[in-house]
mmCIF file of C-alpha atoms in Angstrom:
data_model
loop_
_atom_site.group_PDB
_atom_site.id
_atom_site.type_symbol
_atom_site.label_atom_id
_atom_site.label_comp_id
_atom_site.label_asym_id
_atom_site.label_seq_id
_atom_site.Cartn_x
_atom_site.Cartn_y
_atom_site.Cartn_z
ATOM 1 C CA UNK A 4 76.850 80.920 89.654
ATOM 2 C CA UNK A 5 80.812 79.438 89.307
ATOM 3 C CA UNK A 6 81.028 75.972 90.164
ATOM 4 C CA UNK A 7 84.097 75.818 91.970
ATOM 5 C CA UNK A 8 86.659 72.687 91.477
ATOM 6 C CA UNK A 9 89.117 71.535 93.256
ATOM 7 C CA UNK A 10 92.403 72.543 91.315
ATOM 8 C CA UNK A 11 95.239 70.020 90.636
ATOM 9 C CA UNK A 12 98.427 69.899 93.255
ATOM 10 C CA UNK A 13 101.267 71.637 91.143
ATOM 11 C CA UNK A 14 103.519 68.632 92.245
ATOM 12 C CA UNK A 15 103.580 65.105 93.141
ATOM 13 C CA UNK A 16 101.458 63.914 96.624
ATOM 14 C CA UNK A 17 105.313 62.730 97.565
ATOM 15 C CA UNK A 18 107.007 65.511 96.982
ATOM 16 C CA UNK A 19 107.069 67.470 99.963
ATOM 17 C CA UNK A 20 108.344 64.386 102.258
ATOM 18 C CA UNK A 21 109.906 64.369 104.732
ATOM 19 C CA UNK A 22 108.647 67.881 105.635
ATOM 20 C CA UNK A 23 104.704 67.078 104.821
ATOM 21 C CA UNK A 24 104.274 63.333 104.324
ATOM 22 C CA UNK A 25 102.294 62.005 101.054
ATOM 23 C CA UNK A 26 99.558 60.511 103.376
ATOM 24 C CA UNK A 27 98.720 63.475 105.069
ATOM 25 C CA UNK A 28 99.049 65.645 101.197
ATOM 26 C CA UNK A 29 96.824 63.193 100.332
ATOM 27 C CA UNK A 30 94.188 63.301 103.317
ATOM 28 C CA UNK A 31 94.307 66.897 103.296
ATOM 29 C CA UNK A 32 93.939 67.789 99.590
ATOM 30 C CA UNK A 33 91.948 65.465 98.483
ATOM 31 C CA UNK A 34 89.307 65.396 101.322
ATOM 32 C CA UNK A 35 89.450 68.247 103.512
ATOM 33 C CA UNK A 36 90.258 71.067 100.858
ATOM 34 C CA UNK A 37 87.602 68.724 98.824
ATOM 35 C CA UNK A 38 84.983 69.397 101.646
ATOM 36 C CA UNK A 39 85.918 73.047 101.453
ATOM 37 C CA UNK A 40 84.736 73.504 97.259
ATOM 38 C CA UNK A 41 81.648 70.990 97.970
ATOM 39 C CA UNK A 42 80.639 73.310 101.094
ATOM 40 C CA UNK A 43 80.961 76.680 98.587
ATOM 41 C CA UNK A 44 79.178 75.159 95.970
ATOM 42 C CA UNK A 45 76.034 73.939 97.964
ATOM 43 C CA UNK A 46 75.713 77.410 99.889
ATOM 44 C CA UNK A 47 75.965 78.977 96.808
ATOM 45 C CA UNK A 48 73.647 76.947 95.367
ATOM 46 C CA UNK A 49 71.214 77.559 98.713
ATOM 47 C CA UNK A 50 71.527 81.142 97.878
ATOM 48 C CA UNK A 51 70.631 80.782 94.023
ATOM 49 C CA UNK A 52 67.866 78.498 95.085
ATOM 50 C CA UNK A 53 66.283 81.175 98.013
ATOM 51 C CA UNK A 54 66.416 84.132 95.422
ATOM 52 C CA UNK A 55 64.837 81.959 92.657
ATOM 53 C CA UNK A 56 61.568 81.170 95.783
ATOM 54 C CA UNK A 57 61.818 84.643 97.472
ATOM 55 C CA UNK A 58 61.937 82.674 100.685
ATOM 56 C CA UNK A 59 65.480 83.907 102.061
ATOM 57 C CA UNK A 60 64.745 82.187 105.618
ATOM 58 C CA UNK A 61 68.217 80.027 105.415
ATOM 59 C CA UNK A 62 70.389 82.796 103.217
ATOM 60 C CA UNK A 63 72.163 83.749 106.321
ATOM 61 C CA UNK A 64 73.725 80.546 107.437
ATOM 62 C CA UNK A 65 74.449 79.859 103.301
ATOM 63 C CA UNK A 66 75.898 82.858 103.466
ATOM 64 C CA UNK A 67 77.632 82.117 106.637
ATOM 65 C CA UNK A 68 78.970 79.039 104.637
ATOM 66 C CA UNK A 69 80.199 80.936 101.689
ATOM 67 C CA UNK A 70 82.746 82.575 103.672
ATOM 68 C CA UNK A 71 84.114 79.683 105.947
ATOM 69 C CA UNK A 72 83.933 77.401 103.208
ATOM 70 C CA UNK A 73 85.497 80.156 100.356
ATOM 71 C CA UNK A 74 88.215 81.397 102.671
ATOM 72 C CA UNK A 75 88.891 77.732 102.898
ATOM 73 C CA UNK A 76 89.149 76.807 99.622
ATOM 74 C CA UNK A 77 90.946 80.122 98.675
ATOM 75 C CA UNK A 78 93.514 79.846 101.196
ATOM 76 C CA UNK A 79 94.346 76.107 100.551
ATOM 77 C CA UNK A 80 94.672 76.825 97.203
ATOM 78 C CA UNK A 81 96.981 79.500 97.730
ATOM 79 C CA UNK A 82 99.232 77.117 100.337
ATOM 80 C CA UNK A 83 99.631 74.090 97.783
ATOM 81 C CA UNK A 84 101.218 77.014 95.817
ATOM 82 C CA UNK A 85 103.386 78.410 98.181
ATOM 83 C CA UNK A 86 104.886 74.771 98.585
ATOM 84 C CA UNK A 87 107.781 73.418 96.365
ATOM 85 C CA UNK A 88 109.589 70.453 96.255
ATOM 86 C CA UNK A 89 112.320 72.527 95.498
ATOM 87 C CA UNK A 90 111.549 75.267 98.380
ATOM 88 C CA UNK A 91 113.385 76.422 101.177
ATOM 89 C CA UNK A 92 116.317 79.040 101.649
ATOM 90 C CA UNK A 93 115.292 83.119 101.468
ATOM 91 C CA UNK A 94 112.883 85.452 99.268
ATOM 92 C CA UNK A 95 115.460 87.217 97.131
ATOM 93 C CA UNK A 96 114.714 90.979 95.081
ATOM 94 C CA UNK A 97 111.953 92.807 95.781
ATOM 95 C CA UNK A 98 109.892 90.764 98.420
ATOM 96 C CA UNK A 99 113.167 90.234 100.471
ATOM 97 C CA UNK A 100 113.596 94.413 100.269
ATOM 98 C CA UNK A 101 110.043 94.860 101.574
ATOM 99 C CA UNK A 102 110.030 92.036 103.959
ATOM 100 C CA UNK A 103 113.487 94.184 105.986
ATOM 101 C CA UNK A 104 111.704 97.179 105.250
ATOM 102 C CA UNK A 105 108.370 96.256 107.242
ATOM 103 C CA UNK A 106 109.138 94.114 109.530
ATOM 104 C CA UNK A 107 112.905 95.496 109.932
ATOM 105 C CA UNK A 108 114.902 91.740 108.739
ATOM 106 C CA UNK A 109 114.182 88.657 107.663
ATOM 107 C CA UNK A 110 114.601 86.999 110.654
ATOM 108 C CA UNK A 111 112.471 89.318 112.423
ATOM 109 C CA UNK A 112 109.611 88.642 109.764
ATOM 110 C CA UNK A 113 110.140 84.833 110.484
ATOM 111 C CA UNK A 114 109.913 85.115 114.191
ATOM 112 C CA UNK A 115 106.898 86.939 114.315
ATOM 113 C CA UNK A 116 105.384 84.748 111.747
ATOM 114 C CA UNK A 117 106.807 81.417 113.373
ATOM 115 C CA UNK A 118 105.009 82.787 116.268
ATOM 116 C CA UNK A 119 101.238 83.899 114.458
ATOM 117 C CA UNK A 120 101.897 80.234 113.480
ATOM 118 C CA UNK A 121 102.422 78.808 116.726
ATOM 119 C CA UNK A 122 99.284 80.678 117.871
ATOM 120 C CA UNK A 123 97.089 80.653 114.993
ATOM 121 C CA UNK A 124 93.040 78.376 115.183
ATOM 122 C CA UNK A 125 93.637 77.998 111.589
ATOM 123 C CA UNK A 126 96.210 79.700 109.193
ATOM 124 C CA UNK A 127 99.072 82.415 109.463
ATOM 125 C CA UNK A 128 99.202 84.068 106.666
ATOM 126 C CA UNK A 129 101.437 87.302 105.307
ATOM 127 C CA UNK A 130 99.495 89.442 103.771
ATOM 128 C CA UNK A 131 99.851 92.703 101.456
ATOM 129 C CA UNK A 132 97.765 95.024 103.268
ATOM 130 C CA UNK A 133 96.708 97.826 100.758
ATOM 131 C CA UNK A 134 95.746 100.975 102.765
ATOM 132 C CA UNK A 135 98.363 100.906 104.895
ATOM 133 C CA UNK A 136 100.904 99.583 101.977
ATOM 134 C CA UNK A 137 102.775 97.785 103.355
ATOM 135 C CA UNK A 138 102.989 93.717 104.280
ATOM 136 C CA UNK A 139 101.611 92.251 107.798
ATOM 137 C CA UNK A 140 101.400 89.235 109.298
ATOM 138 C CA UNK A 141 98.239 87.920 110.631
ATOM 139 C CA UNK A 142 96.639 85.358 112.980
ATOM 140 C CA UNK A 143 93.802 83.610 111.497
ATOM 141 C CA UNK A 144 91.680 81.466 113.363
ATOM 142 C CA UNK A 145 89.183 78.943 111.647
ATOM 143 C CA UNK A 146 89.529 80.495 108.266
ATOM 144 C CA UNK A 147 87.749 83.778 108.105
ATOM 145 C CA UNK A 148 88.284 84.970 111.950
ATOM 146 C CA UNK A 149 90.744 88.396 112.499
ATOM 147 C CA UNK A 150 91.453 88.602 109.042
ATOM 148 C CA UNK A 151 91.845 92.159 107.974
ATOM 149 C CA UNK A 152 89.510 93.522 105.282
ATOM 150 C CA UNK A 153 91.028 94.111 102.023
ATOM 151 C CA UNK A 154 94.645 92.281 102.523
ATOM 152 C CA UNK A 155 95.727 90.274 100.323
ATOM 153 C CA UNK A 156 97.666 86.889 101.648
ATOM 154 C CA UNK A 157 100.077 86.080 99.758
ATOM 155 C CA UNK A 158 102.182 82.817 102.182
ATOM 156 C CA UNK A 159 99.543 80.840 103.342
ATOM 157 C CA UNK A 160 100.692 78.285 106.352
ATOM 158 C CA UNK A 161 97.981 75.738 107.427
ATOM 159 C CA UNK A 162 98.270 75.036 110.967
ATOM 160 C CA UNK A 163 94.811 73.480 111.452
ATOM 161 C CA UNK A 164 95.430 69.898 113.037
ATOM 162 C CA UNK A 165 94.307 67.851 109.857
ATOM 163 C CA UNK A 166 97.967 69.905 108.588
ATOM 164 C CA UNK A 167 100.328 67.821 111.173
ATOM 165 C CA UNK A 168 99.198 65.793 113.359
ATOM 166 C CA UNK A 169 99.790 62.414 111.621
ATOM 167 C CA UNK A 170 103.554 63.589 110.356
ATOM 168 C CA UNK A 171 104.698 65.255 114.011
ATOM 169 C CA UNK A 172 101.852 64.699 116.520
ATOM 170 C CA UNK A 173 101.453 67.572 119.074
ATOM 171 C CA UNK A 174 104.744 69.157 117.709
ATOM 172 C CA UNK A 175 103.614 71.996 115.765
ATOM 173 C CA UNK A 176 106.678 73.603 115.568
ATOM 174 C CA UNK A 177 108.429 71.176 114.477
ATOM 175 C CA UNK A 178 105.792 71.291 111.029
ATOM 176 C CA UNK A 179 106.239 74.940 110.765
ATOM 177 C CA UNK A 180 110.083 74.284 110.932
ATOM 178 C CA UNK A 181 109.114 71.687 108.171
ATOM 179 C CA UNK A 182 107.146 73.972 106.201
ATOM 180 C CA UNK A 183 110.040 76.591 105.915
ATOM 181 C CA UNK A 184 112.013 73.666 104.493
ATOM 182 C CA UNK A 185 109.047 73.758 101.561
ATOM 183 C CA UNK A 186 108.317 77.283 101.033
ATOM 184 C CA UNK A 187 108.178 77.938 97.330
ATOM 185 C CA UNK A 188 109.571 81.685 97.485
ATOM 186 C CA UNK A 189 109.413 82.058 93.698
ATOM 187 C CA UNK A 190 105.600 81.952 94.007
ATOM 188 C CA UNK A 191 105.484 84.300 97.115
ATOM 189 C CA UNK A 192 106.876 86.794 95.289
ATOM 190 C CA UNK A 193 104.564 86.442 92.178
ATOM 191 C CA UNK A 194 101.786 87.119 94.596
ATOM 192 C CA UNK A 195 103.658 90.166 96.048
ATOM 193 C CA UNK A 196 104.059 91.447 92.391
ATOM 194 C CA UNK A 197 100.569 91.142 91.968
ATOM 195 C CA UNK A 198 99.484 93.366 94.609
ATOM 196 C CA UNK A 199 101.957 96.073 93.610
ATOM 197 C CA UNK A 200 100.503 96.115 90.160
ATOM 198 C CA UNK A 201 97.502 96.218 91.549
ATOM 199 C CA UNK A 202 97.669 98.902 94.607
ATOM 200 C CA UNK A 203 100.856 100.919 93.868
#
């Protein structure tokens, strides 16, 4: 069984102000992304424990927990990433080529995205989708509802409440504004490299 830990911010808690401020970057990684690996390693645990007895009576709910709690841990892992003090402007090479290709421009990428955002219970996230090849975006809601089985996200934005609420209050578009002003594109487009190696 992997004990999962909570992995280091790859920058300051202060470095994302003004877009995220260092109270809420602190509140969110330390506690609620906390919560997240704590909640994956006690179902797992659960698990380990019910196949040890044979009695498998709570497995489902652990189980249950292993994905709400994983997808949340995976996915805030992956957004502290895609955040940079020194983020903002465009994807450039190869991501920028696929984003016009899919979606048809960057701006129309963006819009639709802004918009998953704006709508999203939980996360929008772009995602390399590998049967289809090609890149989507999705609407995520908690953080394992209408995701699309084998995708692979590769821009994580956190739009749960705990994300914003102290920085802009009910704005949230003013924090997804924000967040553009952050995104670490260099990162994005490891990520996309990945899945190419990978799938193509």
């Amino acid at each position: 069984m992997t004990d999962h830990e909570l992995p280091p911010l790859p920058y300051d808690y202060d470095a994302l102000e003004p877009a995220i401020s260092e109270q809420v970057v602190t509140w969110h990684h330390d506690t609620h992304h906390q919560g997240y690996v704590n909640g994956l390693n006690s179902a797992e645990e659960t698990l380990a424990e019910n196949r040890e007895s044979g009695d498998f009576g709570g497995s489902p709910a652990a189980m249950k927990s292993v994905t709400h709690n994983g997808c949340g841990h995976y996915l805030h892992t992956l957004f502290w990433e895609n955040m940079s003090p020194e983020g903002g402007d465009e994807p450039e090479g190869a991501l920028a080529e696929r984003i016009e290709a899919d979606f048809g421009s960057y701006d129309a990428w963006k819009g639709e995205f802004e918009a998953a955002a704006g709508a999203a219970g939980g996360w929008a996230l772009l995602v390399y989708d590998p049967v289809a090849k090609q890149l989507r975006n999705l609407t995520v809601d908690k953080h394992d509802l209408h995701a699309l089985w084998g995708a692979h996200p590769i821009l994580a934005c956190d739009v749960w409440e705990h994300s914003y609420y102290h920085d802009y209050g009910p704005d949230r578009g003013s924090f997804i504004e924000g967040f553009f002003d952050v995104v670490n594109w260099e990162k994005v487009s490891e990520e996309y490299q990945k899945c190419l190696d990978h799938f193509e």
